[in-house]
Coordinates of C-alpha atoms in Angstrom, one line a residue:
Chain A
X53 CA -0.1 0.1 0.0
X54 CA 2.7 2.5 1.1
X55 CA 4.9 1.5 -2.0
X56 CA 1.9 2.0 -4.3
X57 CA 1.2 5.5 -2.8
X58 CA 4.7 6.3 -3.2
X59 CA 5.0 5.1 -6.8
X60 CA 1.8 7.1 -7.6
X61 CA 3.1 10.2 -5.8
X62 CA 6.3 9.9 -7.7
X63 CA 4.7 9.4 -11.2
X64 CA 2.4 12.1 -10.2
X65 CA 5.1 14.5 -9.7
X66 CA 6.8 13.4 -12.7
X67 CA 3.9 14.2 -15.0
X68 CA 3.2 17.6 -13.5
X69 CA 6.9 18.3 -14.1
X70 CA 6.6 17.4 -17.8
X71 CA 3.5 19.7 -18.1
X72 CA 5.5 22.4 -16.3
X73 CA 8.3 22.3 -18.8
X74 CA 5.9 23.0 -21.8
X75 CA 4.1 25.7 -20.1
X76 CA 5.0 29.3 -20.0
X77 CA 4.5 31.6 -16.8
X78 CA 3.7 35.1 -17.2
X79 CA 3.8 37.5 -14.2
X80 CA 1.4 40.5 -14.6
X81 CA 2.3 43.2 -12.0
X82 CA -0.8 45.4 -11.7
X83 CA -2.8 47.7 -9.3
X84 CA -5.5 47.2 -6.9
X85 CA -8.8 47.8 -8.8
X86 CA -8.0 45.6 -11.7
X87 CA -8.1 42.3 -9.8
X88 CA -11.3 41.2 -11.1
X89 CA -10.7 42.4 -14.6
X90 CA -7.6 40.4 -15.0
X91 CA -8.9 37.4 -13.4
X92 CA -11.5 37.1 -16.2
X93 CA -9.2 38.3 -18.9
X94 CA -6.4 35.8 -18.1
X95 CA -8.8 32.9 -18.3
X96 CA -9.8 34.1 -21.7
X97 CA -6.3 34.7 -23.0
X98 CA -5.0 31.3 -21.8
X99 CA -7.9 29.7 -23.8
X100 CA -7.0 31.9 -26.8
X101 CA -3.3 31.1 -26.7
X102 CA -4.0 27.3 -26.4
X103 CA -6.2 27.4 -29.5
X104 CA -3.8 29.5 -31.5
X105 CA -0.4 27.8 -30.5
X106 CA -1.0 24.8 -28.5
X107 CA 1.0 26.2 -25.7
X108 CA -0.2 26.4 -22.2
X109 CA 0.3 29.6 -20.4
X110 CA -0.3 30.4 -16.8
X111 CA -0.7 34.1 -16.0
X112 CA 0.2 35.1 -12.3
X113 CA -1.4 38.2 -11.0
X114 CA 0.1 40.5 -8.4
X115 CA -1.9 43.3 -7.1
X116 CA -1.2 46.4 -4.7
X117 CA -1.0 50.2 -4.8
X118 CA 0.1 51.2 -8.1
X119 CA 3.3 53.0 -6.6
X120 CA 4.4 50.2 -4.4
X121 CA 3.9 47.8 -7.3
X122 CA 6.2 49.9 -9.5
X123 CA 8.8 49.9 -6.7
X124 CA 8.8 46.1 -6.5
X125 CA 9.6 46.0 -10.3
X126 CA 12.3 48.5 -9.9
X127 CA 13.8 46.6 -7.2
X128 CA 13.9 43.4 -9.2
X129 CA 10.4 41.7 -9.3
X130 CA 10.4 40.0 -12.6
X131 CA 7.3 41.0 -14.1
X132 CA 6.8 40.2 -17.7
X133 CA 4.1 42.8 -18.2
X134 CA 2.9 45.8 -16.0
X135 CA -0.4 47.1 -16.1
X136 CA -0.5 50.3 -13.7
X137 CA -2.6 53.2 -12.8
X138 CA -0.4 55.8 -14.2
X139 CA 2.0 56.5 -17.2
X140 CA 4.3 58.1 -14.7
X141 CA 4.6 54.8 -12.7
X142 CA 5.7 53.1 -15.9
X143 CA 8.2 55.8 -16.7
X144 CA 9.6 55.7 -13.3
X145 CA 10.5 51.9 -13.8
X146 CA 13.4 53.3 -15.9
X147 CA 14.6 55.8 -13.3
X148 CA 17.6 53.8 -12.2
X149 CA 18.3 51.5 -15.2
X150 CA 16.4 51.3 -18.5
X151 CA 14.3 48.2 -18.0
X152 CA 11.6 49.4 -20.5
X153 CA 12.2 50.7 -23.9
X154 CA 11.7 54.5 -23.5
X155 CA 9.3 54.6 -26.4
X156 CA 6.9 52.1 -24.6
X157 CA 3.9 54.2 -25.0
X158 CA 3.9 54.2 -28.6
X159 CA 4.1 50.5 -29.0
X160 CA 0.6 49.8 -28.6
X161 CA -2.6 51.6 -29.9
X162 CA -4.1 54.6 -28.0
X163 CA -0.9 55.5 -25.9
X164 CA -0.8 51.9 -24.8
X165 CA -3.9 52.2 -22.8
X166 CA -6.4 49.4 -24.1
X167 CA -9.1 50.7 -21.8
X168 CA -9.8 54.0 -20.1
X169 CA -11.8 55.2 -17.2
X170 CA -12.8 58.4 -15.6
X171 CA -13.5 60.1 -12.3
X172 CA -17.0 60.3 -11.0
X173 CA -18.9 61.0 -7.8
X174 CA -20.5 58.2 -5.4
X175 CA -23.2 59.7 -3.4
X176 CA -25.6 58.2 -0.8
X177 CA -28.9 57.0 -2.1
X178 CA -31.3 59.9 -3.0
X179 CA -28.5 62.3 -3.1
X180 CA -29.4 64.1 0.1
X181 CA -26.8 67.0 -0.1
X182 CA -27.8 67.5 -4.0
X183 CA -24.4 67.0 -5.4
X184 CA -24.5 67.5 -9.2
X185 CA -21.1 68.8 -10.1
X186 CA -17.5 69.8 -8.9
X187 CA -18.9 73.2 -7.7
X188 CA -21.0 71.3 -5.1
X189 CA -17.9 69.7 -3.6
X190 CA -16.4 73.0 -2.5
X191 CA -19.6 74.2 -0.7
X192 CA -19.3 74.7 3.2
X193 CA -20.5 71.7 5.3
X194 CA -20.0 69.1 2.5
X195 CA -17.6 66.3 3.6
X196 CA -15.6 64.9 0.6
X197 CA -13.8 61.6 0.8
X198 CA -10.7 61.1 -1.4
X199 CA -7.5 59.3 -0.7
X200 CA -4.1 61.1 -0.3
X201 CA -2.6 61.9 -3.7
X202 CA 0.9 61.5 -2.1
X203 CA 0.4 57.8 -1.6
X204 CA -2.3 56.7 -4.0
X205 CA -2.1 57.0 -7.9
X206 CA -5.8 56.9 -8.2
X207 CA -6.1 60.0 -5.8
X208 CA -3.8 61.9 -8.2
X209 CA -6.5 61.4 -11.0
X210 CA -9.0 62.7 -8.5
X211 CA -7.0 65.6 -7.7
X212 CA -6.1 66.4 -11.5
X213 CA -9.7 66.1 -12.3
X214 CA -10.7 68.8 -9.9
X215 CA -8.0 71.1 -10.9
X216 CA -8.7 70.6 -14.7
X217 CA -12.3 71.4 -14.2
X218 CA -11.5 74.6 -12.2
X219 CA -8.9 75.5 -14.8
X220 CA -11.3 75.3 -17.5
X221 CA -14.2 77.0 -15.8
X222 CA -11.9 80.1 -14.9
X223 CA -10.3 80.5 -18.2
X224 CA -7.0 78.8 -17.2
X225 CA -6.4 81.0 -14.3
X226 CA -4.1 78.7 -12.3
X227 CA -4.5 80.8 -9.1
X228 CA -8.2 80.3 -9.0
X229 CA -7.8 76.7 -9.8
X230 CA -5.6 76.4 -6.8
X231 CA -8.1 78.1 -4.5
X232 CA -10.9 75.7 -5.8
X233 CA -8.8 72.5 -5.1
X234 CA -7.8 74.1 -1.7
X235 CA -11.4 74.5 -0.7
X236 CA -12.1 71.1 -1.9
X237 CA -9.3 69.5 0.2
X238 CA -10.7 71.6 3.2
X239 CA -13.8 69.6 3.0
X240 CA -11.9 66.4 3.2
X241 CA -12.1 65.2 6.8
X242 CA -9.9 62.0 6.1
X243 CA -7.2 61.3 3.7
X244 CA -6.8 57.7 3.3
X245 CA -3.7 56.2 1.9
X246 CA -5.4 54.2 -0.9
X247 CA -8.3 54.2 -2.9
X248 CA -9.9 51.0 -1.4
X249 CA -9.5 52.6 2.0
X250 CA -11.2 55.6 1.0
X251 CA -14.2 53.6 -0.5
X252 CA -14.4 51.6 3.0
X253 CA -14.3 54.9 4.9
X254 CA -17.3 56.2 2.7
X255 CA -19.2 52.9 2.5
X256 CA -18.6 51.1 5.6
X257 CA -17.8 53.8 8.2
X258 CA -20.7 56.1 6.9
X259 CA -18.3 59.3 6.8
X260 CA -18.6 61.7 4.2
X261 CA -21.3 63.0 1.8
X262 CA -19.6 62.1 -1.6
X263 CA -16.6 59.8 -2.5
X264 CA -14.6 60.9 -5.5
X265 CA -13.7 57.5 -7.3
X266 CA -12.8 55.8 -10.5
X267 CA -15.8 55.0 -12.4
X268 CA -15.1 51.3 -12.4
X269 CA -14.5 51.4 -8.7
X270 CA -17.8 53.3 -8.2
X271 CA -19.6 50.7 -10.0
X272 CA -18.0 47.7 -8.1
X273 CA -18.9 49.4 -4.9
X274 CA -22.5 49.7 -5.9
X275 CA -22.7 46.2 -7.0
X276 CA -20.8 44.7 -4.0
X277 CA -22.5 46.9 -1.4
X278 CA -26.1 47.2 -2.6
X279 CA -27.7 49.5 -5.1
X280 CA -30.1 50.6 -2.7
X281 CA -27.8 52.7 -0.6
X282 CA -25.4 54.5 -3.2
X283 CA -25.8 56.1 -6.6
X284 CA -23.3 57.4 -9.0
X285 CA -23.3 61.0 -10.1
X286 CA -21.5 62.0 -13.3
X287 CA -20.0 65.5 -13.1
X288 CA -20.2 67.9 -16.2
X289 CA -16.6 67.5 -16.8
X290 CA -13.9 64.9 -15.8
X291 CA -10.4 63.5 -16.6
X292 CA -9.6 60.7 -19.1
X293 CA -7.9 58.2 -16.9
X294 CA -5.7 56.1 -19.0
X295 CA -4.2 53.3 -17.0
X296 CA -1.4 52.2 -19.4
X297 CA 0.2 48.5 -20.1
X298 CA 3.7 47.6 -21.2
X299 CA 6.0 44.7 -21.5
X300 CA 9.1 44.8 -19.3
X301 CA 11.7 44.4 -21.9
X302 CA 14.7 43.4 -19.9
X303 CA 12.6 40.6 -18.2
X304 CA 11.0 39.0 -21.3
X305 CA 14.1 39.1 -23.3
X306 CA 15.8 37.3 -20.3
X307 CA 13.1 34.8 -19.8
X308 CA 12.2 34.4 -23.5
X309 CA 8.7 35.3 -23.1
X310 CA 8.5 38.4 -25.3
X311 CA 6.3 36.8 -27.9
X312 CA 3.6 35.6 -25.5
X313 CA 3.9 38.7 -23.3
X314 CA 3.2 41.0 -26.4
X315 CA 0.5 38.9 -27.5
X316 CA -1.1 39.0 -24.0
X317 CA -1.1 42.9 -24.1
X318 CA -2.4 43.0 -27.7
X319 CA -5.2 40.6 -27.0
X320 CA -6.5 43.4 -24.6
X321 CA -7.5 45.2 -27.7
X322 CA -9.3 42.2 -29.4
X323 CA -13.1 42.2 -29.4
X324 CA -13.1 39.6 -26.5
X325 CA -10.6 41.6 -24.3
X326 CA -12.5 44.9 -24.8
X327 CA -15.7 43.1 -23.9
X328 CA -14.0 42.0 -20.6
X329 CA -12.9 45.3 -19.9
X330 CA -16.4 46.8 -20.4
X331 CA -17.9 44.2 -18.2
X332 CA -15.6 44.9 -15.6
X333 CA -16.5 48.7 -16.0
X334 CA -13.6 50.0 -17.8
X335 CA -14.5 52.2 -20.9
X336 CA -13.5 50.0 -23.9
X337 CA -11.4 51.6 -26.7
X338 CA -13.3 50.0 -29.3
X339 CA -16.2 51.9 -30.5
X340 CA -18.5 49.0 -31.5
X341 CA -18.1 47.6 -28.0
X342 CA -18.6 51.0 -26.4
X343 CA -21.8 51.4 -28.3
X344 CA -23.0 48.2 -27.1
X345 CA -22.3 49.3 -23.3
X346 CA -23.6 52.9 -24.0
X347 CA -26.1 52.7 -21.3
X348 CA -23.4 51.8 -18.8
X349 CA -21.1 54.7 -19.8
X350 CA -23.0 57.9 -20.4
X351 CA -21.0 60.5 -22.2
X352 CA -19.0 62.9 -20.4
X353 CA -17.0 66.0 -21.4
X354 CA -13.4 64.5 -20.8
X355 CA -10.2 66.2 -21.1
X356 CA -6.7 64.3 -21.1
X357 CA -3.7 64.9 -18.9
X358 CA -1.6 65.6 -21.9
X359 CA -3.6 68.5 -23.0
X360 CA -4.3 70.3 -19.7
X361 CA -1.1 69.4 -17.6
X362 CA 1.4 68.5 -20.3
X363 CA 1.9 65.0 -19.4
X364 CA 2.5 63.0 -16.1
X365 CA 6.1 64.0 -15.5
X366 CA 5.2 67.6 -15.5
X367 CA 2.0 67.2 -13.4
X368 CA 3.8 65.1 -10.9
X369 CA 6.7 67.6 -10.6
X370 CA 4.5 70.6 -10.2
X371 CA 1.7 69.2 -7.9
X372 CA 2.8 66.2 -6.0
X373 CA 6.6 66.3 -5.4
X374 CA 7.6 67.7 -2.1
X375 CA 6.8 71.3 -1.7
X376 CA 4.6 71.1 -4.7
X377 CA 1.0 72.5 -5.0
X378 CA -0.5 69.7 -2.9
X379 CA 2.0 70.3 -0.1
X380 CA 1.2 74.2 -0.3
X381 CA -2.3 73.5 0.3
X382 CA -1.8 71.9 3.7
X383 CA 1.1 73.9 4.9
X384 CA -0.7 77.2 4.4
X385 CA -3.3 76.5 6.9
Chain B
X62 CA 33.2 35.2 50.6
X63 CA 36.1 35.4 48.4
X64 CA 36.0 31.6 47.9
X65 CA 32.3 31.6 46.6
X66 CA 33.3 34.2 44.0
X67 CA 36.1 32.1 42.9
X68 CA 34.2 28.9 42.6
X69 CA 31.4 30.8 40.7
X70 CA 33.9 32.1 38.2
X71 CA 35.2 28.5 37.5
X72 CA 31.6 27.2 37.3
X73 CA 30.6 30.1 34.7
X74 CA 33.5 29.2 32.6
X75 CA 32.7 25.5 32.5
X76 CA 29.0 26.1 32.1
X77 CA 29.5 28.2 28.8
X78 CA 32.3 26.8 26.7
X79 CA 33.3 28.1 23.3
X80 CA 33.1 31.8 24.1
X81 CA 35.1 32.7 21.0
X82 CA 32.8 30.9 18.6
X83 CA 29.4 32.0 20.2
X84 CA 30.7 35.5 20.5
X85 CA 31.7 35.7 16.8
X86 CA 28.5 34.2 15.8
X87 CA 26.6 36.7 17.9
X88 CA 28.3 39.6 16.5
X89 CA 28.0 38.4 12.8
X90 CA 24.2 38.0 13.4
X91 CA 23.8 41.3 14.8
X92 CA 25.9 42.9 12.1
X93 CA 24.0 41.3 9.4
X94 CA 20.5 41.7 11.0
X95 CA 20.7 44.9 12.7
X96 CA 23.8 47.1 12.2
X97 CA 24.0 46.9 8.3
X98 CA 20.3 47.6 7.8
X99 CA 20.3 50.5 10.2
X100 CA 23.6 51.8 8.8
X101 CA 21.9 51.7 5.4
X102 CA 19.5 54.4 6.5
X103 CA 22.3 56.8 7.2
X104 CA 24.4 55.9 4.1
X105 CA 21.4 56.3 2.0
X106 CA 20.5 59.7 3.5
X107 CA 24.0 60.9 3.5
X108 CA 23.9 61.3 -0.3
X109 CA 21.7 64.4 0.6
X110 CA 24.4 66.5 2.1
X111 CA 23.9 68.2 5.4
X112 CA 21.7 71.2 4.2
X113 CA 19.3 69.1 2.4
X114 CA 19.1 66.8 5.2
X115 CA 18.3 69.5 7.7
X116 CA 15.9 71.2 5.3
X117 CA 13.9 67.9 5.1
X118 CA 14.2 67.1 8.7
X119 CA 13.1 70.5 9.9
X120 CA 10.3 71.1 7.5
X121 CA 7.2 71.9 9.1
X122 CA 5.3 68.9 8.0
X123 CA 8.0 66.3 9.3
X124 CA 8.3 68.2 12.6
X125 CA 4.5 68.2 13.1
X126 CA 4.7 64.5 12.4
X127 CA 7.4 64.0 14.7
X128 CA 5.3 65.7 17.4
X129 CA 2.6 63.4 16.9
X130 CA 4.4 60.2 16.6
X131 CA 6.5 60.8 19.6
X132 CA 3.7 62.4 21.6
X133 CA 1.1 59.6 21.1
X134 CA 3.8 56.9 21.4
X135 CA 4.8 58.2 24.8
X136 CA 1.2 58.7 26.0
X137 CA 0.4 55.1 24.8
X138 CA 3.5 53.8 26.6
X139 CA 2.6 55.6 29.8
X140 CA -1.0 54.3 29.8
X141 CA 0.3 50.8 29.1
X142 CA 2.8 51.0 32.0
X143 CA 0.0 51.9 34.5
X144 CA -2.4 49.2 33.4
X145 CA 0.2 46.8 32.4
X146 CA 1.6 46.7 36.0
X147 CA -2.1 46.5 37.2
X148 CA -2.6 43.5 35.1
X149 CA 0.6 41.7 36.0
X150 CA -0.3 42.4 39.6
X151 CA -3.7 40.7 39.5
X152 CA -2.5 37.7 37.4
X153 CA 0.4 37.0 39.6
X154 CA -1.2 37.6 43.1
X155 CA -4.7 36.3 42.8
X156 CA -6.3 33.3 41.6
X157 CA -9.8 33.5 39.8
X158 CA -11.5 31.4 37.2
X159 CA -10.3 31.7 33.5
X160 CA -7.0 33.1 34.8
X161 CA -4.9 30.9 32.5
X162 CA -7.1 32.2 29.4
X163 CA -6.8 35.8 30.2
X164 CA -3.2 35.3 30.9
X165 CA -2.9 34.0 27.3
X166 CA -5.0 36.6 25.7
X167 CA -2.5 39.1 26.6
X168 CA -0.2 38.0 23.9
X169 CA -2.8 38.3 21.3
X170 CA -2.0 41.7 19.9
X171 CA 1.5 40.3 19.1
X172 CA -0.1 37.7 16.9
X173 CA -2.6 39.9 15.1
X174 CA -1.5 41.3 12.0
X175 CA -1.6 45.1 12.7
X176 CA -3.7 46.2 9.7
X177 CA -6.4 44.0 11.0
X178 CA -6.1 45.7 14.4
X179 CA -6.4 49.2 12.7
X180 CA -9.4 48.2 10.8
X181 CA -11.2 46.6 13.6
X182 CA -10.4 49.4 15.9
X183 CA -11.5 52.0 13.2
X184 CA -14.8 50.1 12.7
X185 CA -15.4 50.3 16.4
X186 CA -14.7 53.9 17.0
X187 CA -15.9 55.5 13.9
X188 CA -18.8 57.8 14.4
X189 CA -21.1 55.0 13.4
X190 CA -19.3 52.2 15.1
X191 CA -20.2 50.2 18.1
X192 CA -18.4 52.4 20.7
X193 CA -18.0 55.4 18.6
X194 CA -21.7 56.0 18.4
X195 CA -22.1 56.5 22.1
X196 CA -18.9 58.6 22.3
X197 CA -20.2 60.8 19.5
X198 CA -22.9 62.6 21.4
X199 CA -20.6 63.2 24.2
X200 CA -18.4 65.1 21.9
X201 CA -15.6 62.6 21.9
X202 CA -14.1 61.7 18.5
X203 CA -11.7 59.0 18.5
X204 CA -11.2 57.6 14.9
X205 CA -9.3 60.1 12.8
X206 CA -7.8 62.2 15.7
X207 CA -4.8 61.8 17.8
X208 CA -6.7 59.9 20.3
X209 CA -7.5 57.3 17.9
X210 CA -3.6 56.9 17.1
X211 CA -3.2 56.5 20.7
X212 CA -5.9 53.8 21.1
X213 CA -4.2 51.9 18.2
X214 CA -0.7 52.2 19.8
X215 CA -2.0 51.2 23.3
X216 CA -3.4 48.0 21.6
X217 CA -0.2 47.1 19.7
X218 CA 2.3 47.8 22.3
X219 CA 0.1 46.3 25.1
X220 CA 1.7 43.0 26.2
X221 CA 5.2 44.6 26.8
X222 CA 5.0 46.1 30.4
X223 CA 2.8 42.9 31.5
X224 CA 5.4 40.3 30.3
X225 CA 8.4 42.2 31.6
X226 CA 6.7 42.9 35.0
X227 CA 5.2 39.5 35.5
X228 CA 8.3 37.1 36.0
X229 CA 10.0 39.8 38.3
X230 CA 6.9 39.9 40.5
X231 CA 6.9 36.2 40.6
X232 CA 10.5 36.1 41.7
X233 CA 9.9 38.4 44.5
X234 CA 10.2 36.4 47.9
X235 CA 7.0 36.4 50.0
X236 CA 9.4 36.2 52.8
X237 CA 10.7 39.8 52.3
X238 CA 7.1 41.2 52.5
X239 CA 6.5 39.1 55.6
X240 CA 9.8 40.4 57.1
X241 CA 8.4 43.9 56.4
X242 CA 5.3 43.2 58.0
X243 CA 6.9 41.6 61.1
X244 CA 8.9 44.9 61.4
X245 CA 5.8 46.9 61.5
X246 CA 5.5 48.2 57.9
X247 CA 1.9 48.8 56.6
X248 CA 0.8 47.2 53.4
X249 CA 1.2 50.6 51.6
X250 CA 4.7 51.0 53.1
X251 CA 5.6 47.5 51.9
X252 CA 4.4 48.1 48.6
X253 CA 6.1 51.5 48.2
X254 CA 9.5 50.6 49.8
X255 CA 9.7 46.8 48.8
X256 CA 7.8 45.9 45.8
X257 CA 8.1 48.9 43.7
X258 CA 11.9 49.3 43.9
X259 CA 12.3 45.8 43.0
X260 CA 9.8 46.1 40.1
X261 CA 11.1 49.5 38.8
X262 CA 13.8 48.3 36.3
X263 CA 11.4 45.9 34.8
X264 CA 8.6 48.6 34.6
X265 CA 11.1 50.9 32.8
X266 CA 12.2 48.2 30.4
X267 CA 8.5 47.4 29.7
X268 CA 7.9 51.2 29.1
X269 CA 10.9 51.5 26.8
X270 CA 9.8 48.5 24.7
X271 CA 6.3 49.7 24.4
X272 CA 7.4 53.1 23.5
X273 CA 9.8 51.9 20.7
X274 CA 7.2 49.4 19.4
X275 CA 4.6 52.3 19.1
X276 CA 7.1 54.7 17.4
X277 CA 7.6 52.4 14.5
X278 CA 3.9 51.2 14.3
X279 CA 2.5 51.9 10.6
X280 CA 0.0 49.2 9.9
X281 CA -2.7 49.8 12.4
X282 CA -2.3 53.8 12.6
X283 CA -2.8 54.6 9.0
X284 CA -6.3 53.4 9.2
X285 CA -7.5 55.0 12.3
X286 CA -5.7 58.2 11.9
X287 CA -7.2 59.8 8.9
X288 CA -3.7 60.8 7.8
X289 CA -4.3 64.6 7.7
X290 CA -1.3 66.6 7.1
X291 CA -0.3 68.5 10.2
X292 CA -2.8 67.1 12.2
X293 CA -2.8 63.3 12.5
X294 CA 0.0 62.4 10.1
X295 CA 2.5 60.1 11.7
X296 CA 6.1 60.0 10.8
X297 CA 6.2 56.5 9.2
X298 CA 3.4 57.6 6.9
X299 CA 5.6 60.6 5.7
X300 CA 8.3 58.2 5.0
X301 CA 6.2 56.1 3.0
X302 CA 4.8 59.1 1.0
X303 CA 8.4 60.1 0.2
X304 CA 9.1 56.5 -1.0
X305 CA 5.8 56.5 -3.0
X306 CA 7.4 59.4 -5.0
X307 CA 10.6 57.5 -5.4
X308 CA 12.4 59.9 -3.1
X309 CA 14.5 57.2 -1.3
X310 CA 17.0 59.7 0.1
X311 CA 14.2 61.9 1.5
X312 CA 12.5 58.9 3.1
X313 CA 15.7 57.6 4.8
X314 CA 16.6 61.2 5.9
X315 CA 13.2 61.4 7.7
X316 CA 13.9 57.7 8.9
X317 CA 17.4 58.8 10.2
X318 CA 15.9 61.7 12.2
X319 CA 13.4 59.4 13.7
X320 CA 16.1 57.1 14.8
X321 CA 18.4 59.5 16.2
X322 CA 15.8 61.0 18.4
X323 CA 14.5 57.7 19.6
X324 CA 18.1 56.5 20.2
X325 CA 18.5 59.5 22.4
X326 CA 15.3 58.9 24.3
X327 CA 16.0 55.3 24.6
X328 CA 19.3 55.9 26.1
X329 CA 17.9 58.5 28.5
X330 CA 15.4 55.7 29.6
X331 CA 18.3 53.3 29.9
X332 CA 20.4 55.8 32.0
X333 CA 17.3 56.5 34.2
X334 CA 16.9 52.6 34.7
X335 CA 20.7 52.2 35.4
X336 CA 20.3 54.9 38.0
X337 CA 17.2 53.2 39.5
X338 CA 19.0 49.8 39.8
X339 CA 22.0 51.3 41.4
X340 CA 20.1 53.4 43.8
X341 CA 18.3 50.3 44.8
X342 CA 21.6 48.3 45.4
X343 CA 23.0 51.2 47.3
X344 CA 19.9 50.9 49.8
X345 CA 20.2 47.3 50.2
X346 CA 23.9 47.8 51.2

């Protein structure tokens, strides 16, 4: 009996080993809110790749705050692909050593962002404080929940969305925009360190009148926590949030996984990939699919970070670095 | 007298052989695990130069956070000292049902991931939480205030005083107390003149350990503090925000300042302890 068990265990080991030799493992280092999206997408891609080439791929996912995930890649976490919250994070991977081709953002369509999102408001059911647009967030007595832009990539989109709105409303007067954003942050009672933390504060602790959130996060909170408790408010204008993706060149070349890693990202643009993104509440780039989900994604007047802020590096330097505009808002008090 | 000391010395040498090897291993171990990582903090931050280092260390946001971190940690350690002593006393001197279980519960804050502690404390003390909803009408806000930070720090550094005082309390001879009573001391006098001096070094050790543990705490505090710059932002969070901007040198500069201050404070506490021990010896002679 014992011997039988031993033999079967040994052969079992042997057979799994053989399978492992012909499988390719990809590591996708991503940020927090894409967990559900990539779970579904990985299954689809594995199936697609098996049908196309006969190879078996396993995709491992790693999720965390976008900034901390970036640091793990800088410090040597061997990610084949990175799918992060901001282009700035992917640029930062090259900070010490060039791990990714500098022209990465031109390698895939639409600035290497296969899906987009935007910043919307989540309010309590019935919208008791009657919040309709950004202007309502700076009114006295309104409590706004948003995470700290210094620790959360998502919060930087929130901040820039508010800034961009104020800028456009005041004919590009940056002093007025600063006042607007300062007033908004004076209405913030708690600065959580991450987006999920802010959602918890708003939803579970019952703190605040409005949560500034990514559209896909707002949908997820509503689905998970009950449609009878919250509703989404779409502001008149918002920012086009573009979470980018890239292959990590130094890793895929070393591991010999470039072909499959590139296919993995390209497949995000396929009909199936776009459909999965839309189902997970990310706005698809493919217009046919977008039309199909038009009821879910109402049209908003969107501006991009490049046109208003001149790109991520500049926005980061001006607003979020030490002594930048965000620090001034708090030190002034 | 002389004879006993001599025999003791011989005994010590024979009981612990291989001093050379063990000392070597200990030094290597301490160097690899403590000295090198800590020296990295200073090496990394030295790339800034003294002026930049001081600019970062003395910026208003950093000093505000240092005040909060050190203030809440000291307060938490002080509260833990009082109640830790009380708990150790009860557990050591009296017997009551479920004593073993309560004794076991004391170590739980060590085993619990601090983030879990932070989240559950925040839930409890938030304005709509189980405890928070009763405190709210009284005008007491716990979550998202320095008070909340103190509560979290009390929780995570709770076991230290109990666990350092307990064994000393156990080892105090009953006979000494009985002798004091025979000589006419009241219970209060016995407590003040016999027990407290004996316990004092261990109380100070427990206080220092609680304080040091609370100072470095990050996980539980970020959830309950609300992280408002200048008001409830703790220094470890500030270090993280610097790392999040890939400002490694700036982050380690703040860490270095924290290390220097806590080193000085722990040194002071140790000196105080040394003084207390020696004074105590002096009295005995």
